[in-house]
Tab-separated table of C-alpha atoms in Angstrom:
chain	number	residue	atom	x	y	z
A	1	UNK	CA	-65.998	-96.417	1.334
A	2	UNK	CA	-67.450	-99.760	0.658
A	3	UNK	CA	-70.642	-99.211	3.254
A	4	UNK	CA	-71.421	-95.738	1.055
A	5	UNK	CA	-72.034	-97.701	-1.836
A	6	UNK	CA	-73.318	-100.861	-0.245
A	7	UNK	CA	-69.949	-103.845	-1.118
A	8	UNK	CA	-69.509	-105.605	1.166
A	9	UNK	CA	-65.606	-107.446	1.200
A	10	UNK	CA	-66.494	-111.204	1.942
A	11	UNK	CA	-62.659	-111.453	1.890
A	12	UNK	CA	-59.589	-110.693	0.147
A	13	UNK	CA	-55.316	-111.845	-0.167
A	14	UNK	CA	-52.767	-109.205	-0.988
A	15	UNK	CA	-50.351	-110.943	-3.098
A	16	UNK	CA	-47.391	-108.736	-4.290
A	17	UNK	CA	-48.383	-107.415	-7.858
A	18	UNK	CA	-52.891	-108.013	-7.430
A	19	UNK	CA	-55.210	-108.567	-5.203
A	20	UNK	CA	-57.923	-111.193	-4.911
A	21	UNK	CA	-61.011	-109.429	-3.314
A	22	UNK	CA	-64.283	-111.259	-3.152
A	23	UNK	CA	-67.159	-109.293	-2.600
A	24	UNK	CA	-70.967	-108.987	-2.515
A	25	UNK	CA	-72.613	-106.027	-4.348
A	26	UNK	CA	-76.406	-104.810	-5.450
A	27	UNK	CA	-76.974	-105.568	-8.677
A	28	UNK	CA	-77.770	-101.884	-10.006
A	29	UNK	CA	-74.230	-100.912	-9.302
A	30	UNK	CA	-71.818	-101.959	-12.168
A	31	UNK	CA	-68.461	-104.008	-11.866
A	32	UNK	CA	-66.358	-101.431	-13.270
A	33	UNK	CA	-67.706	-98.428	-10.962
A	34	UNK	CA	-67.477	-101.072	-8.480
A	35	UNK	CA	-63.685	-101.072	-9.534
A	36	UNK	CA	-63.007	-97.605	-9.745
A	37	UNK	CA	-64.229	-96.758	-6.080
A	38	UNK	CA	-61.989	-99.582	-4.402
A	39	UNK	CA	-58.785	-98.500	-6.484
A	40	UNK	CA	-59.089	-94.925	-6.007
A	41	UNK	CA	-60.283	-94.986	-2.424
A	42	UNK	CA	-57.896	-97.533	-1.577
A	43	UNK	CA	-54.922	-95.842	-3.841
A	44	UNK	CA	-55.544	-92.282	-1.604
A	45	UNK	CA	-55.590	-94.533	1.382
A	46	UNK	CA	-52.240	-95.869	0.620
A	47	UNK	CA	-50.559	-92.350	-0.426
A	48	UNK	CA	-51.725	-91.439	2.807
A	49	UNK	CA	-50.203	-93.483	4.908
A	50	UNK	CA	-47.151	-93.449	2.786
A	51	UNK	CA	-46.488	-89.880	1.411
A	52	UNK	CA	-43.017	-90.794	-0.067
A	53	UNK	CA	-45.749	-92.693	-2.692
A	54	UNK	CA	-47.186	-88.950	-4.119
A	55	UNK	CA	-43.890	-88.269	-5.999
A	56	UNK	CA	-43.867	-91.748	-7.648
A	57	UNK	CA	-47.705	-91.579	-8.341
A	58	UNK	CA	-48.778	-87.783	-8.516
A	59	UNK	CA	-50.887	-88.262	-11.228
A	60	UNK	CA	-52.880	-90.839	-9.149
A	61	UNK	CA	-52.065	-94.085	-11.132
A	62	UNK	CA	-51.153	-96.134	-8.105
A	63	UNK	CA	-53.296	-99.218	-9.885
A	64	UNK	CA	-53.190	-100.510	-13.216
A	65	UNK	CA	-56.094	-99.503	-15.453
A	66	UNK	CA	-57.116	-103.277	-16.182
A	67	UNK	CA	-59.016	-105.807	-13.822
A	68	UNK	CA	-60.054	-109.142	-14.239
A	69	UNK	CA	-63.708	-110.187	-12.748
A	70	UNK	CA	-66.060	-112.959	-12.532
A	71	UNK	CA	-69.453	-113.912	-11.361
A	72	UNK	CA	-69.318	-116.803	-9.172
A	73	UNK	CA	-73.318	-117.493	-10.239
A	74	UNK	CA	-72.329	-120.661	-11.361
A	75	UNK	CA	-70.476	-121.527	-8.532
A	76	UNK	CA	-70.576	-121.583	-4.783
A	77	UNK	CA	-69.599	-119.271	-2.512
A	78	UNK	CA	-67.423	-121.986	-0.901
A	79	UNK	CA	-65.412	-122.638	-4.259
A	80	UNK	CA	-64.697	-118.430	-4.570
A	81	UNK	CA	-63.403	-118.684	-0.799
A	82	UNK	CA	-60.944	-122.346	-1.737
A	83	UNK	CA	-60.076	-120.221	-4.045
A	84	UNK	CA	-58.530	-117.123	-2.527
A	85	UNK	CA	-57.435	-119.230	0.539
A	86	UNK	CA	-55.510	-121.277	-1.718
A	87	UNK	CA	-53.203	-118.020	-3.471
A	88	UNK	CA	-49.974	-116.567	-2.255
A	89	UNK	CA	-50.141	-113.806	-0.439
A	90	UNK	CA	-51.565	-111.862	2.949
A	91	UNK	CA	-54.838	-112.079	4.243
């Protein structure tokens, strides 16, 4: 999914209610279709693998609607990675 529309996933923690994904993107694609592709790709992934999850989610919310994002343009690429290594959860 990610290789169709050129993201790459630098790297990423699963923490129980979010995840912490930081990736690398070109710059005519925008952060919310960005967004949209990894929840609902990842979402039909999930129901996938776990049918039981269809019944609970059968109108396809699996994610919440909102998302929190930042540039790290003012920051290094070294700080984003402390970052994400340094939050509960699974690699």
């Amino acid at each position: 999914m990610c290789k169709k529309h050129d993201i790459k996933i630098i790297s990423g923690k699963l923490a129980v209610d979010h995840v912490h994904l930081f990736i690398s993107y070109e710059p005519n694609v925008s952060v919310s279709k960005i967004v949209q592709y990894i929840k609902w790709e990842s979402a039909m992934r999930i129901m996938d693998k776990f049918p039981e999850l269809k019944k609970q989610y059968w109108w396809g919310y699996f994610w919440w609607r909102w998302y929190m994002w930042v540039s790290s343009w003012s920051i290094t690429d070294e700080m984003v990675q402390e970052y994400i290594d340094n939050q509960d959860g699974t690699d």
